[in-house]
Tab-separated table of N, CA and C in Angstrom:
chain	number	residue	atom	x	y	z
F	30	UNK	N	239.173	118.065	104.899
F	30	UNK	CA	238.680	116.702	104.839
F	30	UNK	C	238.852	116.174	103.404
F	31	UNK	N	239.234	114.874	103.433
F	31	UNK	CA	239.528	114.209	101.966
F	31	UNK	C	238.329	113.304	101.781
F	32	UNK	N	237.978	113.335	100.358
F	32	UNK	CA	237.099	112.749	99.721
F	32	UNK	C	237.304	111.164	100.126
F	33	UNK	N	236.504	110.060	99.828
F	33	UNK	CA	236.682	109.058	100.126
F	33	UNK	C	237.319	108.797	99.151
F	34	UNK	N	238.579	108.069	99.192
F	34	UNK	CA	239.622	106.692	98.179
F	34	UNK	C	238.546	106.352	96.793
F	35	UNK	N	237.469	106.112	96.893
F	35	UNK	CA	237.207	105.434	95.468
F	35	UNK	C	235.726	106.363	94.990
F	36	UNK	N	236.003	107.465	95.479
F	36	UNK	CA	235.124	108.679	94.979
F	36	UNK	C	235.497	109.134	93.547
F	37	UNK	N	235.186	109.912	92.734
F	37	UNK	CA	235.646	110.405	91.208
F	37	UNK	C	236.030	111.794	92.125
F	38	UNK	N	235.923	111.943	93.325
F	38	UNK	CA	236.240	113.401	93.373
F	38	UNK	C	237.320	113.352	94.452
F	39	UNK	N	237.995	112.194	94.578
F	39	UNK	CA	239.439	111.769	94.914
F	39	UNK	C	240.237	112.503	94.118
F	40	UNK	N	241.339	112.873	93.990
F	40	UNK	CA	242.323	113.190	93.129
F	40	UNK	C	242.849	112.281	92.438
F	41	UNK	N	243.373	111.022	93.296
F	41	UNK	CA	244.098	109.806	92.852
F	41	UNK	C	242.776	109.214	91.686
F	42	UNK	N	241.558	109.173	92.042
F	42	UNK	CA	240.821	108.688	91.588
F	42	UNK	C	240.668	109.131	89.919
F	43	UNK	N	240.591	110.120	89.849
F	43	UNK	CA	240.748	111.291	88.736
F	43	UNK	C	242.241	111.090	87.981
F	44	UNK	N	242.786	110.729	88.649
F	44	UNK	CA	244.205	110.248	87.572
F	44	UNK	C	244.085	109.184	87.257
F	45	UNK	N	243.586	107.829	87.713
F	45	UNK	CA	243.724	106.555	87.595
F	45	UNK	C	243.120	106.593	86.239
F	46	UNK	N	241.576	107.185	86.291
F	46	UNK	CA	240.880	107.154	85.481
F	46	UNK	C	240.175	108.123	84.663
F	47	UNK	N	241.364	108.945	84.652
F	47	UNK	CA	241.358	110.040	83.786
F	47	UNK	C	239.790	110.615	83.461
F	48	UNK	N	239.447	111.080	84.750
F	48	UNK	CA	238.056	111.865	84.598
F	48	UNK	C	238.312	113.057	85.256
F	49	UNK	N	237.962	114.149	84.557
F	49	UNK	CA	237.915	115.662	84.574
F	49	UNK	C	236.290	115.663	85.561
F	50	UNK	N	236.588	117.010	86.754
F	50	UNK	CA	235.915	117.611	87.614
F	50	UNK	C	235.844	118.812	87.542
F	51	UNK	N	234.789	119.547	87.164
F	51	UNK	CA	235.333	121.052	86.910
F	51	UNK	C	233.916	121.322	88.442
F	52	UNK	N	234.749	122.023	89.020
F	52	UNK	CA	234.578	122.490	90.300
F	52	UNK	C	233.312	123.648	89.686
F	53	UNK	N	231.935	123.724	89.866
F	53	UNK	CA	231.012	124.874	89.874
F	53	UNK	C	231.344	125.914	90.449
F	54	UNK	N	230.995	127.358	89.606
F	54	UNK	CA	231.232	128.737	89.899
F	54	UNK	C	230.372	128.767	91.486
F	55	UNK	N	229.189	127.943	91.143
F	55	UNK	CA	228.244	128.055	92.587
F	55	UNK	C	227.961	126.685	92.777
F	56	UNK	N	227.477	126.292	93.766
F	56	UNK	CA	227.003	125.032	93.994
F	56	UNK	C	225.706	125.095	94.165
F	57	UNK	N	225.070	125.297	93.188
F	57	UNK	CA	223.358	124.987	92.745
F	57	UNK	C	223.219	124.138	91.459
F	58	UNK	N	221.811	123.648	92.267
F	58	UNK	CA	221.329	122.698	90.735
F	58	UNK	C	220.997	123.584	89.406
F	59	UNK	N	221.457	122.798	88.319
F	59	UNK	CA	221.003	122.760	87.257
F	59	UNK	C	220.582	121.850	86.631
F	60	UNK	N	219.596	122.937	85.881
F	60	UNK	CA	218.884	121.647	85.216
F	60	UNK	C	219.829	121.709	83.381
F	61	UNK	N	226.833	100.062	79.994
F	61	UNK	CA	226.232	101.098	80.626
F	61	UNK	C	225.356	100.558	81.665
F	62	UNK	N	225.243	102.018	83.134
F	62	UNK	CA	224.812	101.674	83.981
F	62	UNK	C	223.606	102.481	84.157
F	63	UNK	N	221.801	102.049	84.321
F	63	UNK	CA	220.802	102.717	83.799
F	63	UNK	C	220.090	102.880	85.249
F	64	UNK	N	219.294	104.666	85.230
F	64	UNK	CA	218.468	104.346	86.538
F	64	UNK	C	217.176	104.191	85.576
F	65	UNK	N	216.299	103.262	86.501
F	65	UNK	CA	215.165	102.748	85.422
F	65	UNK	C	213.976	102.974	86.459
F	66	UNK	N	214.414	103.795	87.508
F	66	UNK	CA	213.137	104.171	88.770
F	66	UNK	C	213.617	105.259	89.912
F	67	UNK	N	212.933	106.230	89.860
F	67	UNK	CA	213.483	106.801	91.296
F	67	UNK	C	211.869	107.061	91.814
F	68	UNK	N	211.956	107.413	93.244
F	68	UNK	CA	211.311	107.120	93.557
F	68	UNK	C	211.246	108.208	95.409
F	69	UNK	N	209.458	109.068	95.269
F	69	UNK	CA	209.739	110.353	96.108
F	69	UNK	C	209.579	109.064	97.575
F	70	UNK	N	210.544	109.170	98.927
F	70	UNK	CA	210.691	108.390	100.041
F	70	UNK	C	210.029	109.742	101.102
F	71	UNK	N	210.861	110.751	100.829
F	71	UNK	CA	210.488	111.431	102.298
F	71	UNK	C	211.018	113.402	102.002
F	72	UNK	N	210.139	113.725	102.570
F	72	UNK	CA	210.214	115.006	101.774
F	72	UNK	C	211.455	116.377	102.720
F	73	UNK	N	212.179	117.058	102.413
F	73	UNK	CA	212.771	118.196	102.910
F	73	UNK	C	212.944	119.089	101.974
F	74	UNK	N	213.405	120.255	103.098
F	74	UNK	CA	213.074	121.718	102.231
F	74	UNK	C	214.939	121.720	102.316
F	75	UNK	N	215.584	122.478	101.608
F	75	UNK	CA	216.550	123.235	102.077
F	75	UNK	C	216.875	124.276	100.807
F	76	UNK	N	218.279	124.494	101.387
F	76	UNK	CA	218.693	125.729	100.080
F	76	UNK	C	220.000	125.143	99.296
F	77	UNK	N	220.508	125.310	98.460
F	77	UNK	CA	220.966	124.894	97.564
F	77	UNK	C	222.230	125.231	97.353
F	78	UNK	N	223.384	125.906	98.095
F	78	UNK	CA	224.299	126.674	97.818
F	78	UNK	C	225.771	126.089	98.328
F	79	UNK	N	226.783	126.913	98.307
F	79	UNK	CA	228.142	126.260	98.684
F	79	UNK	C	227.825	126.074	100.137
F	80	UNK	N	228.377	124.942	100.443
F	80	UNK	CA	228.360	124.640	102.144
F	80	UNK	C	226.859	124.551	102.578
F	81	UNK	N	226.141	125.004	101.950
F	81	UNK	CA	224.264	125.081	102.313
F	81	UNK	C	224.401	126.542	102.791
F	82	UNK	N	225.364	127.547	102.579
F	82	UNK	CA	225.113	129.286	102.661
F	82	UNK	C	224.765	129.862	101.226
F	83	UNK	N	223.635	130.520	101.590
F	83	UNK	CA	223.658	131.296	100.556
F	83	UNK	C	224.231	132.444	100.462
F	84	UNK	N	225.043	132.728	99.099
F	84	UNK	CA	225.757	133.790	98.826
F	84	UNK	C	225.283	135.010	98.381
F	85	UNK	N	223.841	135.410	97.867
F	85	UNK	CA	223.559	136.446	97.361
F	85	UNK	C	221.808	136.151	98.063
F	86	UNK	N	221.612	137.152	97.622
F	86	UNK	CA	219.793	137.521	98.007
F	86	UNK	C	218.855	136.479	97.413
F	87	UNK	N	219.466	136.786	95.786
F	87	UNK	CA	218.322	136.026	94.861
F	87	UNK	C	218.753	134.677	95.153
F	88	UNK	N	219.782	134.008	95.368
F	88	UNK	CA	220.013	132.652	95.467
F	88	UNK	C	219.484	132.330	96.922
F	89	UNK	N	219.467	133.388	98.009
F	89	UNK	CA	218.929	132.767	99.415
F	89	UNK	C	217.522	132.711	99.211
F	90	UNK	N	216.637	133.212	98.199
F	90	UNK	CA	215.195	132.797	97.978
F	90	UNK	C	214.748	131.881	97.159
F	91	UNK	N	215.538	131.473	96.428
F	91	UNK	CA	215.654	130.451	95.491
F	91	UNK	C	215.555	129.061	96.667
F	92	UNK	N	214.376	128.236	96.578
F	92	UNK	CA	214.441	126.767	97.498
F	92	UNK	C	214.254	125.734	96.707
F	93	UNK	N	215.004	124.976	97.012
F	93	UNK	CA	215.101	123.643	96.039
F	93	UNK	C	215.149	122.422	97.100
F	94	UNK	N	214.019	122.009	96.965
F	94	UNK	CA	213.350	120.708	97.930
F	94	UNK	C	214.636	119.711	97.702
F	95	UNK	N	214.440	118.777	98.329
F	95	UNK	CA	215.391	118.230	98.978
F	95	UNK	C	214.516	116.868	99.549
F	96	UNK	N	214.980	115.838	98.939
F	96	UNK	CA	213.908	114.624	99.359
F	96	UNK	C	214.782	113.527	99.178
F	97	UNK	N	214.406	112.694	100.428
F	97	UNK	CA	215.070	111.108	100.378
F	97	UNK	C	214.400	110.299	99.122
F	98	UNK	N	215.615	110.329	97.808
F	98	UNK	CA	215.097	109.578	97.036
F	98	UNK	C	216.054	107.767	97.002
F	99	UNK	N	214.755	106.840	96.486
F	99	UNK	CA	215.129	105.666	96.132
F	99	UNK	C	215.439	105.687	94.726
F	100	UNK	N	216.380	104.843	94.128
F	100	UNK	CA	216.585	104.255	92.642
F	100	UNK	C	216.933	102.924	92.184
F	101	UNK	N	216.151	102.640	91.301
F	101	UNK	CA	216.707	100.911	90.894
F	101	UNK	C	217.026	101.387	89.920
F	102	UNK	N	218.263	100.230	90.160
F	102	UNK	CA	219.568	100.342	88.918
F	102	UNK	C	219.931	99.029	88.418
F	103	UNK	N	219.732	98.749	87.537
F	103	UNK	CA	220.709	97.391	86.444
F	103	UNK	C	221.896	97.740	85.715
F	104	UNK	N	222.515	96.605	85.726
F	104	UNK	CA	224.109	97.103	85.634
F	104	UNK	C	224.640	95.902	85.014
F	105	UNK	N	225.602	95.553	83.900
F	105	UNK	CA	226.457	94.503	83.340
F	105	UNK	C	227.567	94.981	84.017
F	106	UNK	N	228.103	94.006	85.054
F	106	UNK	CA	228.940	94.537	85.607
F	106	UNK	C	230.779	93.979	85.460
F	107	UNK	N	230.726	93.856	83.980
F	107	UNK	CA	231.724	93.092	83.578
F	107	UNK	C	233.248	94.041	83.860
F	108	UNK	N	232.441	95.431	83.310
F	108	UNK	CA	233.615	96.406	83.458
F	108	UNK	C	234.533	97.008	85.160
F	109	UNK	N	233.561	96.407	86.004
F	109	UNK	CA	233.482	97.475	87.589
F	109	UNK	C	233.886	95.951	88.164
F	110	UNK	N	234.699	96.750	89.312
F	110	UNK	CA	235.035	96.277	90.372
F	110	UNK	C	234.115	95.904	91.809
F	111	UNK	N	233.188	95.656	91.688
F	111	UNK	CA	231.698	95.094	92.150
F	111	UNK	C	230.628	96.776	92.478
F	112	UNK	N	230.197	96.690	93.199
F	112	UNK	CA	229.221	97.472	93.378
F	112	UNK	C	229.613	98.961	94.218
F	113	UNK	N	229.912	98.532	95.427
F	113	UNK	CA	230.208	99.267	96.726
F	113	UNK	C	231.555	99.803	96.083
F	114	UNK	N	231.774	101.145	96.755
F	114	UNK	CA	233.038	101.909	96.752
F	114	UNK	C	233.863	101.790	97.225
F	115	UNK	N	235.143	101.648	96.332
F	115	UNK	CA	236.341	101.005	96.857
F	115	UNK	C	237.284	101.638	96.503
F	116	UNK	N	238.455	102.234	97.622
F	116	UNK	CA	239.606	102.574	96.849
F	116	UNK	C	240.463	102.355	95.658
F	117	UNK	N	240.476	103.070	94.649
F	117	UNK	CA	241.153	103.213	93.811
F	117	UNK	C	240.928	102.301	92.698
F	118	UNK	N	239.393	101.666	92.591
F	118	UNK	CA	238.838	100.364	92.303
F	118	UNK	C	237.391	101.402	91.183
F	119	UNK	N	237.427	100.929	89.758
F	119	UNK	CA	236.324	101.652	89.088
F	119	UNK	C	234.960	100.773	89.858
F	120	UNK	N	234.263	101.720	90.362
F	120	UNK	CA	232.642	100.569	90.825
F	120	UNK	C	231.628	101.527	90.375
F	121	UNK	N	230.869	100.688	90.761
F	121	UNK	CA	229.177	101.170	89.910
F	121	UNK	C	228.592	102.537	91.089
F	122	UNK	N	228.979	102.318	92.264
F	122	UNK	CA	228.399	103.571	93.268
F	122	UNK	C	229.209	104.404	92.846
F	123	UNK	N	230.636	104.651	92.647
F	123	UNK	CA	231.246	105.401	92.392
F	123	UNK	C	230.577	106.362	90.938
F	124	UNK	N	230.546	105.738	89.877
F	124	UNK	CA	229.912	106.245	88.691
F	124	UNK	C	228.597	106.851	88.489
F	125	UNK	N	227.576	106.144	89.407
F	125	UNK	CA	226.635	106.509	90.506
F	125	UNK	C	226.691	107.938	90.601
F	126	UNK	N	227.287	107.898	91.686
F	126	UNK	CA	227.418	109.301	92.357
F	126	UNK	C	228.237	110.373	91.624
F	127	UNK	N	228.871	110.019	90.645
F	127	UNK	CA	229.381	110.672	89.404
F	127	UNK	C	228.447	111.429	88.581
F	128	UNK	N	227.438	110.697	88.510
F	128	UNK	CA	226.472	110.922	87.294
F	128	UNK	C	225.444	111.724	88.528
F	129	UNK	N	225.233	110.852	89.313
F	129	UNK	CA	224.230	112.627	89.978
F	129	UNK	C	224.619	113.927	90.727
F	130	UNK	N	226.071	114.298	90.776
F	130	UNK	CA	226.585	115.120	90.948
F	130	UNK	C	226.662	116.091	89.702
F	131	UNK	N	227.227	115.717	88.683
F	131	UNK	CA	226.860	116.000	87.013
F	131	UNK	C	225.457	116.198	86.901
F	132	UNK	N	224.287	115.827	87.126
F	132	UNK	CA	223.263	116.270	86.613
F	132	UNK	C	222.280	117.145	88.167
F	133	UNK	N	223.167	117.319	89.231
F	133	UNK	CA	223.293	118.607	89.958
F	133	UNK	C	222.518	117.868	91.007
F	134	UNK	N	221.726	116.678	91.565
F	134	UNK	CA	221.072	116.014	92.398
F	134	UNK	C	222.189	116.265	93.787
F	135	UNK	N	223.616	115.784	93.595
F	135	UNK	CA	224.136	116.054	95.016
F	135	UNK	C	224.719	117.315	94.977
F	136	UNK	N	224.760	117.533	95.704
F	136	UNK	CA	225.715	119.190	95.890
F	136	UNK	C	227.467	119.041	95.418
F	137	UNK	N	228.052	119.873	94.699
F	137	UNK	CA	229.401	119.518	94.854
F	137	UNK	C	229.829	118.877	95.860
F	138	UNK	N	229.526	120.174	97.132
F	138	UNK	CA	229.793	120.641	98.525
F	138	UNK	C	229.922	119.126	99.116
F	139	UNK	N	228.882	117.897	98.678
F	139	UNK	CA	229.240	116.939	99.259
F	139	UNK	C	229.507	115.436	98.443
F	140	UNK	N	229.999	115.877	97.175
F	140	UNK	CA	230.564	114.786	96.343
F	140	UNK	C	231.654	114.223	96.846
F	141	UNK	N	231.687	113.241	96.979
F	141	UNK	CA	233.126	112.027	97.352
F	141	UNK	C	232.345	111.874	98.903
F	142	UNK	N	231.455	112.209	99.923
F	142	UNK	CA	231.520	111.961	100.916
F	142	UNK	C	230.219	111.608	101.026
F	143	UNK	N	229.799	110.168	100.802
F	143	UNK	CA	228.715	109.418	100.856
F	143	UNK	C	227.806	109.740	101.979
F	144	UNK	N	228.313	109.925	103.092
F	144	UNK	CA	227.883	110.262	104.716
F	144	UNK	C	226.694	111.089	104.058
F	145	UNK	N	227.315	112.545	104.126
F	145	UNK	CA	226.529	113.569	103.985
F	145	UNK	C	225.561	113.449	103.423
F	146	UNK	N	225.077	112.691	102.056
F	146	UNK	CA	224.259	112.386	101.427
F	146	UNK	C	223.557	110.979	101.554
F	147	UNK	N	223.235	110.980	102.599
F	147	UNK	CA	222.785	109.260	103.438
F	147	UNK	C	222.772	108.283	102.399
F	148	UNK	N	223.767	107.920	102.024
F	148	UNK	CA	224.126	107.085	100.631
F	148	UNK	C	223.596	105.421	101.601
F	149	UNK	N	222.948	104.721	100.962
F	149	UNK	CA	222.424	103.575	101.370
F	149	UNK	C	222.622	102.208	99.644
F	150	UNK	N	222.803	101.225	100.129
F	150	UNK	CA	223.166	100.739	99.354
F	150	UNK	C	221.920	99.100	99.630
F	151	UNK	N	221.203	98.452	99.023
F	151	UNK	CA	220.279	97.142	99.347
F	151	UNK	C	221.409	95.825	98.980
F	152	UNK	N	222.135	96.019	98.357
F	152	UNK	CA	223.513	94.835	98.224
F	152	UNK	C	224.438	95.610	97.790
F	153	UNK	N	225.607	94.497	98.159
F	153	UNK	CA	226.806	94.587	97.187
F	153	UNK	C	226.949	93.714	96.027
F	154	UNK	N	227.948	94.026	95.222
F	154	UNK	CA	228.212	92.988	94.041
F	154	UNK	C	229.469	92.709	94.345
F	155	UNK	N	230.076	91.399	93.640
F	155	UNK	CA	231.770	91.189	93.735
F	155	UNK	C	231.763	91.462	91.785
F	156	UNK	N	233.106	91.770	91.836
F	156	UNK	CA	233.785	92.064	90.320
F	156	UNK	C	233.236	91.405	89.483
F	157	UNK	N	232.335	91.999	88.418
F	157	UNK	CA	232.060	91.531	86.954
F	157	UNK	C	230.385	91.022	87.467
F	158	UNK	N	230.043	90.898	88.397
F	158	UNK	CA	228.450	90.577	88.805
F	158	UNK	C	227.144	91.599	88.229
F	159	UNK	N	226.521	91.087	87.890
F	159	UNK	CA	225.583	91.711	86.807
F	159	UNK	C	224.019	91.887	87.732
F	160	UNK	N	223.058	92.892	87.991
F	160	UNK	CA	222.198	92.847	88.562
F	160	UNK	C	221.201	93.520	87.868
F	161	UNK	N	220.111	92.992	87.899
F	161	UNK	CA	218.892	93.006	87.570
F	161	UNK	C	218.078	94.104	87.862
F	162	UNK	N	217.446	94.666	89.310
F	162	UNK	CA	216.789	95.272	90.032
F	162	UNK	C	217.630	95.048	91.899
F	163	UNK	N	218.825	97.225	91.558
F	163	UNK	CA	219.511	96.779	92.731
F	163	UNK	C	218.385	98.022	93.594
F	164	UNK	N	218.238	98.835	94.866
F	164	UNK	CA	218.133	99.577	95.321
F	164	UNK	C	219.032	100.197	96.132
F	165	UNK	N	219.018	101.963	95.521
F	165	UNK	CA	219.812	102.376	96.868
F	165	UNK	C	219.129	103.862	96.848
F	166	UNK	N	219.261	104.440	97.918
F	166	UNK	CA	218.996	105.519	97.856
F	166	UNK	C	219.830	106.280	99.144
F	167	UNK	N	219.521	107.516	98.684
F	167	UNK	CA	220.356	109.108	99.124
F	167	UNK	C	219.266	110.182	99.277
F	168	UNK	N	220.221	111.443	99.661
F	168	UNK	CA	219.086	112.656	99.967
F	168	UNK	C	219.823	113.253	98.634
F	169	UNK	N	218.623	113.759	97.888
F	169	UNK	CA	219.151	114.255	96.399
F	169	UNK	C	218.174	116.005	96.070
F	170	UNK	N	218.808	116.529	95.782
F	170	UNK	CA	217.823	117.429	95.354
F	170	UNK	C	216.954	117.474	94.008
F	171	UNK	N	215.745	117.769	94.460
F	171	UNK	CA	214.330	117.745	93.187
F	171	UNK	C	215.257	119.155	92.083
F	172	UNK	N	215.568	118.502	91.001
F	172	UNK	CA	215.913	119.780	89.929
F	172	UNK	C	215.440	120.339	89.251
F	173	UNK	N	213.907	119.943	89.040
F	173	UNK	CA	213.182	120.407	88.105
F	173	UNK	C	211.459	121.671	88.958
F	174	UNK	N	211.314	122.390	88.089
F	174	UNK	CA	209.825	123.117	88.929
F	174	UNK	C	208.924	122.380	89.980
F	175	UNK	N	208.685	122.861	90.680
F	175	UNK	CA	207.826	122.223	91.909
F	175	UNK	C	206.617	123.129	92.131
F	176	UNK	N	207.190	124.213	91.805
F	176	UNK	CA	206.209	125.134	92.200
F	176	UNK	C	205.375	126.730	91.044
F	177	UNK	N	204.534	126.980	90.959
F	177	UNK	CA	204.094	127.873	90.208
F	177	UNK	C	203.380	127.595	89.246
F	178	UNK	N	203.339	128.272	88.431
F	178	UNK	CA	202.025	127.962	86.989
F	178	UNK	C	202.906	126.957	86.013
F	179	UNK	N	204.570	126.825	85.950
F	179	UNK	CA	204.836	125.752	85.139
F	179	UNK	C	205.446	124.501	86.026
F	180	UNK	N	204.967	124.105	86.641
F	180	UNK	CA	204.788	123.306	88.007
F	180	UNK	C	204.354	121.943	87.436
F	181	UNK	N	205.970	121.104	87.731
F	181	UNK	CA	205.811	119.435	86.640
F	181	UNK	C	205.320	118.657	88.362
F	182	UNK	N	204.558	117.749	88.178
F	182	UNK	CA	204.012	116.269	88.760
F	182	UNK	C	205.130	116.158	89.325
F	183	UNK	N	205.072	115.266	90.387
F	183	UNK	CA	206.528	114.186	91.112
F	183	UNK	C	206.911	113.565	90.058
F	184	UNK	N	205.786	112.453	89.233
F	184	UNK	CA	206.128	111.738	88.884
F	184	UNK	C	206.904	112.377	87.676
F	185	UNK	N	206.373	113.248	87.009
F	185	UNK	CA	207.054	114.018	85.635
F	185	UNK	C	208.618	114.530	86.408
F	186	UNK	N	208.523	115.386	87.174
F	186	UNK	CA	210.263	115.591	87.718
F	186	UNK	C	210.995	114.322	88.120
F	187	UNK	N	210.721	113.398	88.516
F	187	UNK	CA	211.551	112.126	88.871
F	187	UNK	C	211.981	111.475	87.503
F	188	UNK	N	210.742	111.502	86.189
F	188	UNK	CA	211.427	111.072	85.048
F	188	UNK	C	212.105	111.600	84.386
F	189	UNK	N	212.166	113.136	84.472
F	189	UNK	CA	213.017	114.196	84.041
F	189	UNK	C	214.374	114.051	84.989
F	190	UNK	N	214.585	113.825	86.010
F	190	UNK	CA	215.671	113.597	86.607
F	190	UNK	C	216.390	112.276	85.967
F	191	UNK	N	215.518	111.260	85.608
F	191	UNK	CA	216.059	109.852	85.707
F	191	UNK	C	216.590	109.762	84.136
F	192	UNK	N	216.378	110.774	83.398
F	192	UNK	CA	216.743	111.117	81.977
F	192	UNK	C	217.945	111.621	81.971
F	193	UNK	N	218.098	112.887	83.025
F	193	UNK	CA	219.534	113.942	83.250
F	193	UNK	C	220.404	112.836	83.996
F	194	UNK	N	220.097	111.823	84.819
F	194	UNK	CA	221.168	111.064	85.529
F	194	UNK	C	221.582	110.165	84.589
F	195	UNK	N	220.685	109.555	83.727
F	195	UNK	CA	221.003	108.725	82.570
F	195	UNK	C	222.558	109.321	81.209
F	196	UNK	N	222.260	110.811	81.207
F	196	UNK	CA	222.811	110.871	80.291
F	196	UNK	C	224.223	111.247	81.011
F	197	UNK	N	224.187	111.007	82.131
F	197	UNK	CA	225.948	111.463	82.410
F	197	UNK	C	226.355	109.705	82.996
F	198	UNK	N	225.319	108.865	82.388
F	198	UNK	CA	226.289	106.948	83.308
F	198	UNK	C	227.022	106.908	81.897
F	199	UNK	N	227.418	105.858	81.797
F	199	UNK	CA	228.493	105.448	81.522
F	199	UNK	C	227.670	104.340	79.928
C-alpha cells in the first residue's frame, strides 16, 4: 500500500521537498505552524509496536495509552498550499502529521495514511489563508508517564506533548 500523494512519507513527496525519513529500528514512542491546545477526547489502551505486534517480551508489556486527541492550531499560511492534504502540494496537515510522527504520537506503521489514524480536519484553508483557532483531531499516542510513582497529570503530559510536537513544526 502507498502512502497518500501529499504525505512527507510519499517518496515523491520527500524529493519535491527534500525532507529526510529515517525509518525507526522499532516503532515505539519516544519521548511557523504552532499547537497551542491538545486536548484528552476519548480514552484507549493499546501497544505500541511495528504493525501493533509486539516483537519482544519487554516491549509486549510495555502499554502506551492511546487516546482520541483534539488540537488547535494557528498557522500564517502564506508559505502552504491551503490546509487539507494534497498531492504533491506543501500543506499545513501534511507538516502536521510530520511533526507528530517525529515526536512519536503516530506510529510510523501508519504515517502517510490519515485513515488509520482517524485524521479529522474542522475546515479547510485555500493557498496562503491564515487561521486563528483551527481544530482537528486523530488517535495519537500519550508519550509521556501515566502510570507509577513518577506519574505526570493529563494536563502536564498533553503540555509536554504540545512542546515535543512544537519543536519538530516548521
Amino acid at each position: 500500500q502507498t502512502p497518500h500523494e501529499g504525505s512527507f512519507a510519499h517518496e515523491n513527496m520527500q524529493k519535491i521537498f527534500r525532507i529526510t525519513i529515517e525509518k525507526p529500528e522499532e516503532d515505539k514512542n519516544s519521548c511557523g505552524t504552532n499547537i497551542s491546545s491538545v486536548e484528552h477526547v476519548e480514552e484507549k489502551q493499546g501497544i505500541c509496536s511495528n504493525e501493533g505486534v509486539a516483537t519482544n517480551t519487554e516491549e509486549a508489556a510495555t502499554k502506551f495509552p492511546k487516546r482520541k486527541l483534539a488540537i488547535l492550531v494557528s498557522f500564517l499560511g502564506t508559505k502552504y498550499s491551503g490546509f487539507q492534504i494534497n498531492a504533491e502540494k506543501n500543506t499545513l496537515q501534511a507538516q502536521l502529521e510530520l511533526a507528530l510522527q517525529r515526536a512519536g504520537i503516530i506510529n510510523f506503521a501508519n504515517f502517510g495514511y490519515p485513515s488509520k489514524y482517524s485524521w479529522s480536519s474542522s475546515a479547510r484553508t485555500d493557498k496562503g489563508v491564515h487561521a486563528a483557532a483551527q481544530v482537528c483531531s486523530f488517535k495519537g499516542h500519550m508519550i509521556f508517564h501515566t502510570d507509577g510513582e513518577d506519574a505526570m497529570t493529563t494536563g502536564d503530559q498533553l503540555d509536554a506533548m504540545r512542546t515535543k510536537v512544537n519543536e519538530h513544526l516548521p
